Short mmCIF file of C-alpha atoms and ligand atoms in Angstrom, two decimals:
data_model
loop_
_atom_site.label_atom_id
_atom_site.label_comp_id
_atom_site.label_asym_id
_atom_site.label_seq_id
_atom_site.Cartn_x
_atom_site.Cartn_y
_atom_site.Cartn_z
CA MET A 1193 -85.32 -49.16 87.36
CA ASP A 1194 -85.02 -46.73 90.23
CA THR A 1195 -85.97 -43.31 88.81
CA SER A 1196 -83.70 -41.55 91.29
CA VAL A 1197 -80.64 -43.20 89.67
CA PRO A 1198 -79.88 -41.58 86.30
CA VAL A 1199 -77.63 -44.38 85.04
CA ARG A 1200 -77.90 -48.12 85.63
CA LEU A 1201 -75.09 -50.40 84.50
CA ASP A 1202 -76.04 -53.70 82.90
CA HIS A 1203 -74.02 -56.62 81.56
CA ARG A 1204 -73.55 -55.40 77.98
CA GLY A 1205 -74.76 -51.83 78.20
CA LEU A 1206 -76.24 -49.11 80.38
CA HIS A 1207 -79.68 -47.63 80.95
CA LEU A 1208 -79.96 -43.89 80.97
CA ARG A 1209 -82.74 -41.34 80.81
CA VAL A 1210 -81.69 -39.02 77.95
CA THR A 1211 -85.05 -37.33 77.56
CA GLY A 1212 -88.01 -36.81 79.91
CA GLY A 1213 -89.55 -40.19 78.98
CA ALA A 1214 -88.51 -43.78 79.55
CA ALA A 1215 -84.90 -44.85 80.05
CA SER A 1216 -82.87 -45.61 76.93
CA TYR A 1217 -80.34 -48.39 76.51
CA PHE A 1218 -76.84 -47.99 75.03
CA ASN A 1219 -74.46 -50.83 74.23
CA TYR A 1220 -70.90 -50.51 75.64
CA TYR A 1221 -69.20 -51.35 72.33
CA TRP A 1222 -71.27 -48.66 70.62
CA LEU A 1223 -70.47 -46.10 73.31
CA ARG A 1224 -66.74 -46.83 73.28
CA ASP A 1225 -66.58 -46.89 69.47
CA ASN A 1226 -68.36 -43.54 69.19
CA CYS A 1227 -66.56 -41.55 71.88
CA PRO A 1228 -66.26 -38.05 70.34
CA THR A 1229 -62.46 -38.45 70.46
CA SER A 1230 -62.75 -41.43 68.08
CA PHE A 1231 -63.04 -39.01 65.16
CA ASP A 1232 -60.15 -36.95 63.86
CA SER A 1233 -61.19 -33.32 63.63
CA GLN A 1234 -59.20 -32.73 60.44
CA THR A 1235 -59.96 -35.81 58.34
CA ARG A 1236 -63.32 -36.39 60.11
CA GLU A 1237 -62.60 -40.11 59.91
CA ARG A 1238 -62.77 -42.59 62.77
CA VAL A 1239 -59.27 -43.04 64.13
CA PHE A 1240 -60.16 -45.17 67.17
CA ASP A 1241 -59.74 -48.90 66.44
CA ILE A 1242 -62.21 -51.00 68.41
CA PHE A 1243 -60.87 -54.21 66.84
CA HIS A 1244 -57.71 -53.91 68.93
CA LEU A 1245 -59.29 -53.60 72.37
CA ASP A 1246 -58.08 -56.41 74.67
CA GLY A 1247 -61.62 -57.37 75.62
CA ALA A 1248 -65.19 -56.13 75.61
CA PRO A 1249 -65.35 -52.50 76.76
CA VAL A 1250 -66.73 -52.08 80.29
CA PRO A 1251 -67.13 -48.85 82.26
CA GLU A 1252 -65.15 -48.39 85.44
CA ARG A 1253 -67.41 -45.54 86.52
CA VAL A 1254 -70.16 -43.41 85.00
CA ALA A 1255 -71.82 -40.14 85.91
CA VAL A 1256 -74.11 -37.55 84.39
CA VAL A 1257 -72.38 -34.18 84.46
CA ASP A 1258 -73.93 -31.02 83.00
CA ASP A 1259 -76.23 -32.71 80.45
CA ALA A 1260 -73.54 -35.15 79.37
CA LEU A 1261 -72.81 -38.78 80.17
CA GLU A 1262 -69.29 -39.31 81.43
CA VAL A 1263 -67.77 -42.80 81.18
CA VAL A 1264 -64.32 -43.84 82.38
CA TRP A 1265 -63.38 -47.13 80.68
CA LYS A 1266 -61.92 -50.00 82.69
CA GLY A 1267 -58.32 -50.92 81.86
CA GLU A 1268 -57.85 -47.95 79.54
CA GLY A 1269 -58.48 -45.07 81.93
CA HIS A 1270 -59.92 -43.29 78.88
CA LYS A 1271 -62.69 -40.82 79.66
CA SER A 1272 -65.58 -40.34 77.20
CA LEU A 1273 -68.08 -37.51 77.35
CA TYR A 1274 -71.37 -37.83 75.44
CA PRO A 1275 -73.87 -34.93 75.31
CA LEU A 1276 -77.32 -36.33 76.25
CA GLU A 1277 -78.84 -34.46 73.30
CA TRP A 1278 -76.49 -36.34 70.98
CA LEU A 1279 -77.29 -39.71 72.62
CA ALA A 1280 -81.01 -39.01 72.16
CA GLN A 1281 -80.55 -39.13 68.35
CA TYR A 1282 -79.53 -42.78 68.56
CA ASP A 1283 -81.58 -44.30 71.35
CA SER A 1284 -84.39 -45.63 69.15
CA GLY A 1285 -82.15 -47.32 66.57
CA LYS A 1286 -83.87 -45.35 63.82
CA ARG A 1287 -81.90 -44.67 60.66
CA ARG A 1288 -80.22 -41.30 60.45
CA PRO A 1289 -82.39 -38.96 58.35
CA ASP A 1290 -81.01 -38.49 54.84
CA PRO A 1291 -81.63 -35.05 53.30
CA ALA A 1292 -81.22 -36.59 49.82
CA ASP A 1293 -83.97 -39.17 50.47
CA LEU A 1294 -86.73 -36.98 49.06
CA PRO A 1295 -90.14 -38.29 47.98
CA ARG A 1296 -90.43 -38.64 44.21
CA ARG A 1297 -93.05 -36.65 42.34
CA ALA A 1298 -94.45 -38.63 39.43
CA TRP A 1299 -95.21 -36.76 36.21
CA TYR A 1300 -97.17 -37.41 33.05
CA SER A 1301 -97.24 -36.45 29.35
CA ASP A 1302 -98.11 -32.79 30.03
CA HIS A 1303 -94.94 -32.20 32.07
CA TYR A 1304 -92.89 -30.45 29.38
CA PRO A 1305 -93.77 -26.82 30.26
CA ALA A 1306 -93.21 -27.60 33.96
CA ILE A 1307 -89.78 -29.24 33.65
CA ALA A 1308 -87.34 -27.52 35.99
CA ARG A 1309 -85.03 -25.33 33.87
CA PHE A 1310 -81.71 -23.81 34.84
CA ALA A 1311 -79.33 -21.66 32.82
CA GLN A 1312 -75.82 -23.09 32.76
CA PRO A 1313 -74.12 -19.73 33.61
CA ASP A 1314 -76.37 -19.43 36.71
CA LEU A 1315 -75.46 -22.94 37.82
CA LEU A 1316 -71.74 -22.22 37.40
CA ALA A 1317 -72.05 -19.03 39.47
CA ASN A 1318 -74.54 -20.00 42.13
CA LYS A 1319 -74.42 -22.98 44.50
CA SER A 1320 -78.02 -22.53 45.62
CA ALA A 1321 -79.10 -22.92 41.98
CA VAL A 1322 -77.07 -26.15 41.84
CA ALA A 1323 -78.92 -27.41 44.94
CA LYS A 1324 -82.29 -26.68 43.27
CA TRP A 1325 -81.14 -28.39 40.07
CA LEU A 1326 -80.08 -31.56 41.94
CA GLU A 1327 -83.31 -31.50 43.94
CA ALA A 1328 -85.33 -31.46 40.70
CA ILE A 1329 -83.39 -34.49 39.43
CA ILE A 1330 -83.91 -36.35 42.73
CA VAL A 1331 -87.64 -35.51 43.00
CA GLU A 1332 -88.79 -35.46 39.35
CA GLY A 1333 -85.95 -37.35 37.71
CA VAL A 1334 -85.43 -34.76 34.99
CA ALA A 1335 -84.29 -31.17 34.42
CA ILE A 1336 -83.23 -29.09 31.41
CA VAL A 1337 -80.14 -26.91 31.47
CA THR A 1338 -80.37 -24.03 29.00
CA ASP A 1339 -77.76 -21.58 27.63
CA MET A 1340 -75.14 -24.28 27.19
CA PRO A 1341 -72.06 -23.23 25.23
CA ASP A 1342 -71.51 -25.03 21.93
CA SER A 1343 -68.42 -26.83 23.21
CA ASN A 1344 -67.34 -30.16 24.65
CA GLU A 1345 -66.07 -28.35 27.74
CA GLY A 1346 -69.52 -26.92 28.45
CA LEU A 1347 -70.88 -30.39 29.15
CA THR A 1348 -67.89 -31.39 31.29
CA GLU A 1349 -68.23 -28.22 33.36
CA LEU A 1350 -71.89 -28.99 33.95
CA VAL A 1351 -71.22 -32.57 35.08
CA ARG A 1352 -68.47 -31.37 37.43
CA LEU A 1353 -71.09 -29.40 39.38
CA MET A 1354 -72.53 -32.69 40.64
CA GLY A 1355 -69.61 -35.10 40.38
CA HIS A 1356 -67.38 -36.76 37.82
CA VAL A 1357 -68.00 -38.08 34.36
CA ARG A 1358 -68.75 -41.75 34.86
CA PRO A 1359 -67.39 -43.88 32.02
CA THR A 1360 -69.17 -46.90 30.60
CA PHE A 1361 -67.79 -49.71 28.48
CA PHE A 1362 -67.86 -47.38 25.46
CA GLY A 1363 -65.89 -44.60 27.12
CA GLU A 1364 -66.54 -41.29 28.84
CA TYR A 1365 -68.62 -39.48 26.20
CA PHE A 1366 -70.80 -40.60 23.33
CA ASP A 1367 -71.92 -38.77 20.22
CA VAL A 1368 -75.47 -39.38 19.03
CA ARG A 1369 -75.45 -38.71 15.29
CA MET A 1370 -75.23 -40.76 12.13
CA HIS A 1371 -72.31 -43.21 12.17
CA ILE A 1372 -71.00 -44.89 9.02
CA LYS A 1373 -70.85 -48.32 10.69
CA PRO A 1374 -73.34 -48.10 13.53
CA THR A 1375 -73.05 -50.44 16.53
CA ASN A 1376 -76.20 -49.03 18.10
CA LEU A 1377 -79.58 -47.87 16.80
CA ALA A 1378 -78.95 -44.47 18.38
CA TYR A 1379 -76.29 -43.89 15.73
CA THR A 1380 -78.77 -44.18 12.87
CA ALA A 1381 -81.71 -42.00 11.76
CA LYS A 1382 -84.20 -44.74 12.62
CA ALA A 1383 -86.72 -44.50 15.44
CA LEU A 1384 -85.21 -45.39 18.78
CA GLU A 1385 -87.68 -47.25 20.95
CA LEU A 1386 -88.22 -46.38 24.58
CA HIS A 1387 -85.39 -47.53 26.85
CA THR A 1388 -83.08 -46.83 29.73
CA ASP A 1389 -79.37 -46.77 28.86
CA THR A 1390 -76.88 -49.64 29.12
CA PRO A 1391 -78.96 -52.04 31.24
CA ALA A 1392 -76.40 -54.74 30.41
CA GLU A 1393 -73.91 -53.13 32.80
CA GLU A 1394 -73.89 -54.60 36.31
CA MET A 1395 -74.58 -51.10 37.62
CA ALA A 1396 -76.06 -49.01 34.85
CA PRO A 1397 -74.99 -45.35 35.04
CA GLY A 1398 -77.20 -43.21 37.27
CA VAL A 1399 -77.55 -39.74 35.74
CA GLN A 1400 -77.56 -39.15 32.01
CA PHE A 1401 -76.69 -35.91 30.21
CA LEU A 1402 -77.71 -35.26 26.60
CA HIS A 1403 -76.32 -31.98 25.32
CA CYS A 1404 -78.02 -30.92 22.09
CA ARG A 1405 -75.41 -29.25 19.89
CA ALA A 1406 -77.44 -29.12 16.67
CA ASN A 1407 -80.98 -30.03 15.73
CA THR A 1408 -82.32 -28.82 12.42
CA VAL A 1409 -83.67 -32.12 11.05
CA GLU A 1410 -87.28 -33.00 10.29
CA GLY A 1411 -88.56 -35.53 12.83
CA GLY A 1412 -86.38 -36.84 15.63
CA ARG A 1413 -88.81 -35.78 18.35
CA ASN A 1414 -87.58 -36.59 21.85
CA LEU A 1415 -89.74 -38.99 23.82
CA PHE A 1416 -89.42 -39.04 27.60
CA LEU A 1417 -91.61 -40.57 30.30
CA ASP A 1418 -91.51 -41.13 34.03
CA GLY A 1419 -91.08 -44.86 34.74
CA VAL A 1420 -92.18 -44.27 38.35
CA ALA A 1421 -95.58 -42.94 37.20
CA VAL A 1422 -96.17 -45.97 34.98
CA ALA A 1423 -94.94 -48.55 37.51
CA ASN A 1424 -97.12 -47.04 40.25
CA ASP A 1425 -100.16 -47.31 37.98
CA LEU A 1426 -99.25 -50.93 37.16
CA LYS A 1427 -98.99 -51.65 40.88
CA ARG A 1428 -102.50 -50.29 41.46
CA GLU A 1429 -104.18 -51.79 38.38
CA PHE A 1430 -102.30 -55.08 37.92
CA PRO A 1431 -100.64 -56.03 41.22
CA GLU A 1432 -99.70 -59.54 40.05
CA ASP A 1433 -97.87 -58.11 37.03
CA PHE A 1434 -96.16 -55.58 39.26
CA LYS A 1435 -94.97 -58.36 41.56
CA LEU A 1436 -93.50 -60.31 38.64
CA LEU A 1437 -91.70 -57.29 37.19
CA SER A 1438 -90.36 -56.05 40.52
CA GLU A 1439 -89.15 -59.46 41.74
CA THR A 1440 -87.82 -61.23 38.63
CA GLU A 1441 -84.36 -60.58 37.26
CA ILE A 1442 -84.20 -60.80 33.48
CA PRO A 1443 -81.00 -60.95 31.40
CA TYR A 1444 -79.70 -57.95 29.44
CA PHE A 1445 -76.82 -58.03 27.01
CA CYS A 1446 -74.69 -55.84 24.81
CA GLU A 1447 -72.38 -57.75 22.56
CA HIS A 1448 -70.25 -56.87 19.56
CA ASP A 1449 -66.79 -57.74 18.22
CA THR A 1450 -64.76 -56.72 21.28
CA TYR A 1451 -67.24 -56.72 24.16
CA ASP A 1452 -69.77 -58.99 25.79
CA VAL A 1453 -71.55 -57.13 28.58
CA ARG A 1454 -74.19 -59.00 30.57
CA SER A 1455 -76.30 -58.43 33.64
CA ARG A 1456 -79.58 -59.44 35.21
CA GLN A 1457 -81.96 -56.69 36.30
CA ARG A 1458 -85.48 -56.25 37.59
CA VAL A 1459 -87.65 -54.23 35.20
CA ILE A 1460 -89.19 -52.33 38.13
CA GLU A 1461 -86.82 -51.22 40.88
CA LEU A 1462 -87.85 -50.55 44.47
CA ASP A 1463 -86.03 -48.40 47.02
CA LYS A 1464 -85.28 -49.24 50.65
CA HIS A 1465 -88.79 -48.12 51.64
CA GLY A 1466 -90.37 -50.51 49.12
CA GLU A 1467 -91.43 -47.57 46.90
CA VAL A 1468 -90.88 -47.65 43.14
CA SER A 1469 -87.58 -45.92 42.45
CA GLY A 1470 -87.40 -46.58 38.75
CA VAL A 1471 -87.28 -48.98 35.86
CA THR A 1472 -84.75 -50.76 33.66
CA ILE A 1473 -86.05 -51.50 30.23
CA SER A 1474 -84.59 -51.92 26.78
CA GLN A 1475 -86.08 -53.99 24.03
CA HIS A 1476 -82.85 -53.97 22.01
CA MET A 1477 -80.70 -55.04 24.95
CA ALA A 1478 -83.02 -57.61 26.56
CA ASP A 1479 -81.30 -60.97 26.15
CA ILE A 1480 -83.15 -64.19 25.34
CA PHE A 1481 -85.03 -64.92 28.56
CA ASP A 1482 -83.40 -67.99 30.11
CA LEU A 1483 -86.22 -68.57 32.57
CA PRO A 1484 -88.44 -71.65 32.89
CA GLN A 1485 -90.83 -71.67 29.95
CA THR A 1486 -93.85 -72.23 32.21
CA PHE A 1487 -92.86 -69.16 34.26
CA LEU A 1488 -92.76 -67.18 31.01
CA ASP A 1489 -96.46 -68.03 30.59
CA GLN A 1490 -97.02 -65.44 33.32
CA TYR A 1491 -94.03 -63.19 32.84
CA TYR A 1492 -94.34 -62.32 29.14
CA PRO A 1493 -97.91 -60.99 29.33
CA ALA A 1494 -96.92 -58.82 32.31
CA PHE A 1495 -93.76 -57.60 30.56
CA CYS A 1496 -95.68 -56.72 27.38
CA ARG A 1497 -98.51 -55.04 29.27
CA PHE A 1498 -96.00 -52.80 31.05
CA ALA A 1499 -94.12 -52.00 27.82
CA ARG A 1500 -97.42 -51.06 26.12
CA MET A 1501 -98.32 -48.83 29.09
CA LEU A 1502 -94.99 -47.02 28.63
CA GLN A 1503 -96.08 -46.04 25.12
CA SER A 1504 -99.42 -44.66 26.25
CA ASP A 1505 -100.25 -41.00 25.61
CA LYS A 1506 -100.94 -40.67 29.33
CA TYR A 1507 -97.21 -40.81 30.07
CA LEU A 1508 -95.28 -39.93 26.92
CA MET A 1509 -93.85 -36.41 26.84
CA ARG A 1510 -92.98 -35.40 23.26
CA PHE A 1511 -90.82 -32.40 22.49
CA THR A 1512 -87.81 -31.30 20.48
CA LEU A 1513 -84.62 -30.61 22.34
CA LYS A 1514 -83.05 -27.43 21.00
CA ALA A 1515 -79.40 -26.64 20.40
CA THR A 1516 -77.95 -25.01 23.59
CA GLU A 1517 -80.12 -27.26 25.80
CA CYS A 1518 -78.93 -30.21 27.86
CA ILE A 1519 -81.43 -32.61 29.33
CA VAL A 1520 -80.26 -34.26 32.55
CA PHE A 1521 -82.16 -37.26 33.90
CA ASP A 1522 -82.15 -40.27 36.16
CA ASN A 1523 -81.22 -43.21 33.94
CA HIS A 1524 -82.80 -45.67 36.40
CA ARG A 1525 -86.15 -43.90 36.23
CA ILE A 1526 -86.70 -41.88 33.06
CA VAL A 1527 -87.40 -43.90 29.93
CA HIS A 1528 -86.48 -42.20 26.68
CA GLY A 1529 -86.44 -42.65 22.92
CA ARG A 1530 -86.88 -40.65 19.73
CA SER A 1531 -88.92 -40.78 16.59
CA ALA A 1532 -87.23 -41.38 13.23
CA TYR A 1533 -85.80 -38.40 11.41
CA SER A 1534 -84.84 -37.46 7.90
CA ALA A 1535 -81.04 -37.58 7.79
CA THR A 1536 -80.86 -35.36 4.74
CA SER A 1537 -83.06 -32.60 6.17
CA GLY A 1538 -80.39 -31.04 8.37
CA GLU A 1539 -78.02 -31.81 11.22
CA ARG A 1540 -78.79 -33.59 14.48
CA TYR A 1541 -76.03 -33.96 17.05
CA LEU A 1542 -76.29 -34.79 20.74
CA ARG A 1543 -73.27 -35.31 22.94
CA GLY A 1544 -73.86 -37.35 26.03
CA CYS A 1545 -72.27 -38.73 29.15
CA TYR A 1546 -73.18 -39.98 32.61
CA ALA A 1547 -72.56 -39.25 36.27
CA ASP A 1548 -73.06 -41.32 39.38
CA ARG A 1549 -76.30 -40.94 41.36
CA GLY A 1550 -74.59 -41.56 44.71
CA GLU A 1551 -72.14 -38.79 43.95
CA MET A 1552 -75.00 -36.48 42.94
CA ARG A 1553 -76.77 -37.15 46.24
CA SER A 1554 -73.51 -36.55 48.12
CA THR A 1555 -73.18 -33.13 46.46
CA TYR A 1556 -76.81 -32.36 47.27
CA ARG A 1557 -76.32 -33.23 50.96
CA ALA A 1558 -73.13 -31.18 51.16
CA LEU A 1559 -74.93 -28.18 49.66
CA THR A 1560 -78.10 -28.38 51.72
CA SER A 1561 -77.42 -29.92 55.11
CA GLU A 1562 -75.22 -29.61 58.16
CA GLY A 1563 -73.69 -33.09 58.18
CA ARG A 1564 -72.19 -34.31 61.45
CA PHE A 1565 -69.09 -32.14 61.52
CA LYS A 1566 -70.17 -28.64 60.54
FE1 FE2 B 1658 -80.49 -43.70 25.32
#
């Protein structure tokens, strides 16, 4: 390419030096589609419809004017103006940076004193506190909100700071206390083994809220652990087991008189970078494994090794959630359970619900970053 010519037209795109280095290439469809006038300033949505162009977009003439590329499109007469600085963000084809894509910080059994804590009145009054709260949930997977009012509305108000209450097949809210005819171990005083919630749903809810309204019983200790910490250790110590658990989908179920919920999930979940993002595990909702029996020769030992690791003192954080506290955690990462309690020793009541993780990340981005239109 002749360095004295700033723009060279090619068959399907043009070459242009947007920075001091080598020339960059931009496709004509991409340029036409992303003309700044394609986006409505009020709705911020794309209003230009590239599907209705008569043919492939081709420039009639191009020029670089005052640090911007100017293109007049053949047949349309439409003129597009692209700041070179803006073009430079897209010339390498790299994904747009996501402010909500924060590295996770794994934690272990001693994490309880260090859990990020926020008072509900501060969150309601202060958007920067909300941003810090969401950041803690994204990075560590767990946070405790203190000073919650003893009301149903208090929980709803808290959820609304990050999104909407996300219903599941049993409704919008659930009450963890003794039920006369329990359909779930949670509704008894028995020990509740370590699990993530509702793995039988095709897309299990992302963020879980457990608002403690009363807790005066003997026993009933809360058990929480970071699935990312355990899965990363498994990856290092038993890579073959890790491969099996992160690649194999196993069946989960939740069935009673009026519902029959089923899904297939990987026990260890990876994100788009290939890093462990979380786990899906539930002994009481794992269905009968309908996998080849010879494959189970390998899978079961790996599955059991991982489940035993989850119960290790290295990872298990034990504490007692107090009335006025609400623990908020990533249901695809944080594994939780509780020890048995004495039902006659007092009252234990937790009210819970869920929110969507994508919506939480959306709120976090809106609170902390510029976006494309600000
Ligand atoms: Fe649960």
